[in-house]
JSON list of C-alpha atoms in Angstrom, two decimals:
[
{"chain": "A", "resi": 1471, "resn": "MET", "atom": "CA", "xyz": [0.00, 0.00, 0.00]},
{"chain": "A", "resi": 1472, "resn": "TYR", "atom": "CA", "xyz": [2.82, 2.41, 0.83]},
{"chain": "A", "resi": 1473, "resn": "ALA", "atom": "CA", "xyz": [5.19, 1.10, -1.84]},
{"chain": "A", "resi": 1474, "resn": "PRO", "atom": "CA", "xyz": [4.51, 3.84, -4.42]},
{"chain": "A", "resi": 1475, "resn": "LEU", "atom": "CA", "xyz": [4.95, 6.51, -1.74]},
{"chain": "A", "resi": 1476, "resn": "PHE", "atom": "CA", "xyz": [8.30, 5.04, -0.63]},
{"chain": "A", "resi": 1477, "resn": "VAL", "atom": "CA", "xyz": [9.52, 4.92, -4.23]},
{"chain": "A", "resi": 1478, "resn": "ALA", "atom": "CA", "xyz": [8.35, 8.50, -4.89]},
{"chain": "A", "resi": 1479, "resn": "ILE", "atom": "CA", "xyz": [10.00, 9.91, -1.76]},
{"chain": "A", "resi": 1480, "resn": "GLY", "atom": "CA", "xyz": [13.24, 8.05, -2.43]},
{"chain": "A", "resi": 1481, "resn": "GLY", "atom": "CA", "xyz": [13.12, 9.15, -6.08]},
{"chain": "A", "resi": 1482, "resn": "PHE", "atom": "CA", "xyz": [12.76, 12.79, -5.12]},
{"chain": "A", "resi": 1483, "resn": "PHE", "atom": "CA", "xyz": [15.80, 12.72, -2.87]},
{"chain": "A", "resi": 1484, "resn": "GLY", "atom": "CA", "xyz": [17.81, 10.63, -5.33]},
{"chain": "A", "resi": 1485, "resn": "ALA", "atom": "CA", "xyz": [17.12, 13.07, -8.17]},
{"chain": "A", "resi": 1486, "resn": "MET", "atom": "CA", "xyz": [18.06, 16.03, -5.99]},
{"chain": "A", "resi": 1487, "resn": "ALA", "atom": "CA", "xyz": [21.27, 14.32, -4.88]},
{"chain": "A", "resi": 1488, "resn": "ARG", "atom": "CA", "xyz": [22.21, 13.51, -8.47]},
{"chain": "A", "resi": 1489, "resn": "TYR", "atom": "CA", "xyz": [21.58, 17.11, -9.51]},
{"chain": "A", "resi": 1490, "resn": "LEU", "atom": "CA", "xyz": [23.78, 18.44, -6.71]},
{"chain": "A", "resi": 1491, "resn": "VAL", "atom": "CA", "xyz": [26.62, 15.99, -7.36]},
{"chain": "A", "resi": 1492, "resn": "SER", "atom": "CA", "xyz": [26.48, 16.70, -11.10]},
{"chain": "A", "resi": 1493, "resn": "ARG", "atom": "CA", "xyz": [26.64, 20.46, -10.59]},
{"chain": "A", "resi": 1494, "resn": "TRP", "atom": "CA", "xyz": [29.47, 20.15, -8.08]},
{"chain": "A", "resi": 1495, "resn": "ALA", "atom": "CA", "xyz": [31.46, 17.87, -10.39]},
{"chain": "A", "resi": 1496, "resn": "ALA", "atom": "CA", "xyz": [30.84, 19.95, -13.54]},
{"chain": "A", "resi": 1497, "resn": "ARG", "atom": "CA", "xyz": [32.54, 22.92, -11.89]},
{"chain": "A", "resi": 1498, "resn": "ARG", "atom": "CA", "xyz": [35.60, 20.80, -11.16]},
{"chain": "A", "resi": 1499, "resn": "SER", "atom": "CA", "xyz": [35.81, 18.89, -14.44]},
{"chain": "A", "resi": 1500, "resn": "PRO", "atom": "CA", "xyz": [33.96, 20.65, -17.27]},
{"chain": "A", "resi": 1501, "resn": "ARG", "atom": "CA", "xyz": [35.60, 18.49, -19.98]},
{"chain": "A", "resi": 1502, "resn": "PHE", "atom": "CA", "xyz": [34.76, 15.05, -18.59]},
{"chain": "A", "resi": 1503, "resn": "PRO", "atom": "CA", "xyz": [31.40, 13.80, -17.25]},
{"chain": "A", "resi": 1504, "resn": "ILE", "atom": "CA", "xyz": [32.80, 13.01, -13.81]},
{"chain": "A", "resi": 1505, "resn": "GLY", "atom": "CA", "xyz": [29.43, 13.72, -12.12]},
{"chain": "A", "resi": 1506, "resn": "THR", "atom": "CA", "xyz": [27.70, 10.89, -13.96]},
{"chain": "A", "resi": 1507, "resn": "LEU", "atom": "CA", "xyz": [30.65, 8.60, -13.29]},
{"chain": "A", "resi": 1508, "resn": "ILE", "atom": "CA", "xyz": [30.55, 9.42, -9.57]},
{"chain": "A", "resi": 1509, "resn": "VAL", "atom": "CA", "xyz": [26.81, 8.83, -9.16]},
{"chain": "A", "resi": 1510, "resn": "ASN", "atom": "CA", "xyz": [26.89, 5.60, -11.14]},
{"chain": "A", "resi": 1511, "resn": "LEU", "atom": "CA", "xyz": [29.88, 4.16, -9.29]},
{"chain": "A", "resi": 1512, "resn": "LEU", "atom": "CA", "xyz": [28.64, 5.26, -5.88]},
{"chain": "A", "resi": 1513, "resn": "GLY", "atom": "CA", "xyz": [25.21, 3.95, -6.78]},
{"chain": "A", "resi": 1514, "resn": "SER", "atom": "CA", "xyz": [26.68, 0.57, -7.78]},
{"chain": "A", "resi": 1515, "resn": "PHE", "atom": "CA", "xyz": [28.37, 0.24, -4.40]},
{"chain": "A", "resi": 1516, "resn": "LEU", "atom": "CA", "xyz": [25.35, 1.38, -2.40]},
{"chain": "A", "resi": 1517, "resn": "LEU", "atom": "CA", "xyz": [22.91, -0.82, -4.29]},
{"chain": "A", "resi": 1518, "resn": "GLY", "atom": "CA", "xyz": [25.24, -3.80, -3.79]},
{"chain": "A", "resi": 1519, "resn": "TRP", "atom": "CA", "xyz": [25.47, -2.96, -0.10]},
{"chain": "A", "resi": 1520, "resn": "LEU", "atom": "CA", "xyz": [21.68, -2.72, 0.16]},
{"chain": "A", "resi": 1521, "resn": "ALA", "atom": "CA", "xyz": [21.22, -6.04, -1.67]},
{"chain": "A", "resi": 1522, "resn": "GLY", "atom": "CA", "xyz": [23.69, -7.73, 0.66]},
{"chain": "A", "resi": 1523, "resn": "SER", "atom": "CA", "xyz": [22.12, -6.32, 3.81]},
{"chain": "A", "resi": 1524, "resn": "ASP", "atom": "CA", "xyz": [19.13, -7.53, 5.76]},
{"chain": "A", "resi": 1525, "resn": "ALA", "atom": "CA", "xyz": [17.24, -4.32, 5.06]},
{"chain": "A", "resi": 1526, "resn": "ALA", "atom": "CA", "xyz": [13.48, -4.39, 5.29]},
{"chain": "A", "resi": 1527, "resn": "ASP", "atom": "CA", "xyz": [11.43, -4.43, 2.09]},
{"chain": "A", "resi": 1528, "resn": "ALA", "atom": "CA", "xyz": [10.27, -0.86, 2.72]},
{"chain": "A", "resi": 1529, "resn": "THR", "atom": "CA", "xyz": [13.90, 0.28, 2.98]},
{"chain": "A", "resi": 1530, "resn": "LYS", "atom": "CA", "xyz": [14.77, -1.51, -0.25]},
{"chain": "A", "resi": 1531, "resn": "LEU", "atom": "CA", "xyz": [11.89, 0.28, -1.97]},
{"chain": "A", "resi": 1532, "resn": "LEU", "atom": "CA", "xyz": [12.77, 3.68, -0.52]},
{"chain": "A", "resi": 1533, "resn": "VAL", "atom": "CA", "xyz": [16.54, 3.49, -0.96]},
{"chain": "A", "resi": 1534, "resn": "GLY", "atom": "CA", "xyz": [17.06, 0.87, -3.68]},
{"chain": "A", "resi": 1535, "resn": "THR", "atom": "CA", "xyz": [14.23, 1.48, -6.11]},
{"chain": "A", "resi": 1536, "resn": "GLY", "atom": "CA", "xyz": [13.45, 5.11, -5.28]},
{"chain": "A", "resi": 1537, "resn": "PHE", "atom": "CA", "xyz": [16.65, 6.85, -4.29]},
{"chain": "A", "resi": 1538, "resn": "MET", "atom": "CA", "xyz": [19.15, 4.76, -6.25]},
{"chain": "A", "resi": 1539, "resn": "GLY", "atom": "CA", "xyz": [16.85, 4.56, -9.27]},
{"chain": "A", "resi": 1540, "resn": "ALA", "atom": "CA", "xyz": [16.81, 8.36, -9.51]},
{"chain": "A", "resi": 1541, "resn": "PHE", "atom": "CA", "xyz": [20.39, 8.90, -8.31]},
{"chain": "A", "resi": 1542, "resn": "THR", "atom": "CA", "xyz": [22.07, 6.69, -10.91]},
{"chain": "A", "resi": 1543, "resn": "THR", "atom": "CA", "xyz": [21.59, 7.31, -14.60]},
{"chain": "A", "resi": 1544, "resn": "PHE", "atom": "CA", "xyz": [22.03, 4.91, -17.48]},
{"chain": "A", "resi": 1545, "resn": "SER", "atom": "CA", "xyz": [20.52, 7.23, -20.07]},
{"chain": "A", "resi": 1546, "resn": "THR", "atom": "CA", "xyz": [22.86, 10.13, -19.26]},
{"chain": "A", "resi": 1547, "resn": "LEU", "atom": "CA", "xyz": [25.83, 7.77, -19.45]},
{"chain": "A", "resi": 1548, "resn": "LYS", "atom": "CA", "xyz": [24.79, 6.73, -22.94]},
{"chain": "A", "resi": 1549, "resn": "TRP", "atom": "CA", "xyz": [24.07, 10.27, -24.11]},
{"chain": "A", "resi": 1550, "resn": "GLU", "atom": "CA", "xyz": [27.41, 11.59, -22.84]},
{"chain": "A", "resi": 1551, "resn": "SER", "atom": "CA", "xyz": [29.16, 8.66, -24.53]},
{"chain": "A", "resi": 1552, "resn": "VAL", "atom": "CA", "xyz": [27.45, 9.43, -27.85]},
{"chain": "A", "resi": 1553, "resn": "GLN", "atom": "CA", "xyz": [28.45, 13.10, -27.54]},
{"chain": "A", "resi": 1554, "resn": "MET", "atom": "CA", "xyz": [32.09, 12.11, -27.00]},
{"chain": "A", "resi": 1555, "resn": "MET", "atom": "CA", "xyz": [31.93, 9.79, -30.01]},
{"chain": "A", "resi": 1556, "resn": "GLN", "atom": "CA", "xyz": [30.49, 12.55, -32.19]},
{"chain": "A", "resi": 1557, "resn": "GLN", "atom": "CA", "xyz": [33.40, 14.75, -31.12]},
{"chain": "A", "resi": 1558, "resn": "ARG", "atom": "CA", "xyz": [35.78, 11.88, -31.91]},
{"chain": "A", "resi": 1559, "resn": "GLN", "atom": "CA", "xyz": [37.09, 11.77, -28.35]},
{"chain": "A", "resi": 1560, "resn": "TRP", "atom": "CA", "xyz": [37.76, 8.05, -28.57]},
{"chain": "A", "resi": 1561, "resn": "ALA", "atom": "CA", "xyz": [40.21, 7.71, -25.68]},
{"chain": "A", "resi": 1562, "resn": "LYS", "atom": "CA", "xyz": [37.90, 9.63, -23.37]},
{"chain": "A", "resi": 1563, "resn": "VAL", "atom": "CA", "xyz": [34.84, 7.53, -24.25]},
{"chain": "A", "resi": 1564, "resn": "VAL", "atom": "CA", "xyz": [36.77, 4.28, -23.81]},
{"chain": "A", "resi": 1565, "resn": "VAL", "atom": "CA", "xyz": [38.01, 5.35, -20.37]},
{"chain": "A", "resi": 1566, "resn": "TYR", "atom": "CA", "xyz": [34.52, 6.54, -19.40]},
{"chain": "A", "resi": 1567, "resn": "LEU", "atom": "CA", "xyz": [32.75, 3.34, -20.43]},
{"chain": "A", "resi": 1568, "resn": "ALA", "atom": "CA", "xyz": [35.47, 1.02, -19.12]},
{"chain": "A", "resi": 1569, "resn": "ALA", "atom": "CA", "xyz": [35.53, 2.78, -15.75]},
{"chain": "A", "resi": 1570, "resn": "THR", "atom": "CA", "xyz": [31.75, 2.82, -15.49]},
{"chain": "A", "resi": 1571, "resn": "TYR", "atom": "CA", "xyz": [31.24, -0.84, -16.31]},
{"chain": "A", "resi": 1572, "resn": "SER", "atom": "CA", "xyz": [34.30, -2.54, -14.83]},
{"chain": "A", "resi": 1573, "resn": "CYS", "atom": "CA", "xyz": [34.46, -0.42, -11.68]},
{"chain": "A", "resi": 1574, "resn": "GLY", "atom": "CA", "xyz": [30.66, -0.45, -11.36]},
{"chain": "A", "resi": 1575, "resn": "VAL", "atom": "CA", "xyz": [30.47, -4.24, -11.29]},
{"chain": "A", "resi": 1576, "resn": "TRP", "atom": "CA", "xyz": [33.41, -4.46, -8.90]},
{"chain": "A", "resi": 1577, "resn": "LEU", "atom": "CA", "xyz": [31.90, -1.84, -6.58]},
{"chain": "A", "resi": 1578, "resn": "ALA", "atom": "CA", "xyz": [28.51, -3.57, -6.61]},
{"chain": "A", "resi": 1579, "resn": "TRP", "atom": "CA", "xyz": [30.24, -6.81, -5.61]},
{"chain": "A", "resi": 1580, "resn": "LEU", "atom": "CA", "xyz": [32.24, -5.00, -2.91]},
{"chain": "A", "resi": 1581, "resn": "GLY", "atom": "CA", "xyz": [29.10, -3.31, -1.60]},
{"chain": "A", "resi": 1582, "resn": "TYR", "atom": "CA", "xyz": [27.34, -6.66, -1.46]},
{"chain": "A", "resi": 1583, "resn": "ARG", "atom": "CA", "xyz": [30.22, -8.15, 0.52]},
{"chain": "A", "resi": 1584, "resn": "VAL", "atom": "CA", "xyz": [30.24, -5.19, 2.92]},
{"chain": "A", "resi": 1585, "resn": "GLY", "atom": "CA", "xyz": [26.47, -5.52, 3.34]},
{"chain": "A", "resi": 1586, "resn": "ARG", "atom": "CA", "xyz": [26.80, -9.16, 4.32]}
]
């Protein structure tokens, strides 16, 4: 009954957190999408940690589905990658995608282990 409310509340705070991290990071690295990389890697770790924990279902909805669903961003990752490809920034796009996927999986595993 409360599931949609938990997801909505978590989503609101996740979206706000992503916006703040992205703005903070853009000021420090305007030539590389470090903000998206940070939220996706941090999100991988935190979602792994949540999955490995004994958190209640309501917490998983609030934090996992709501907050993390809005905090991390697959579509922005893809769009930024396409923009780098259009600008022929091949080394940058390879580093970006490799770091996102390889580090993301590793951090999700590490978060899961920490959560256990």
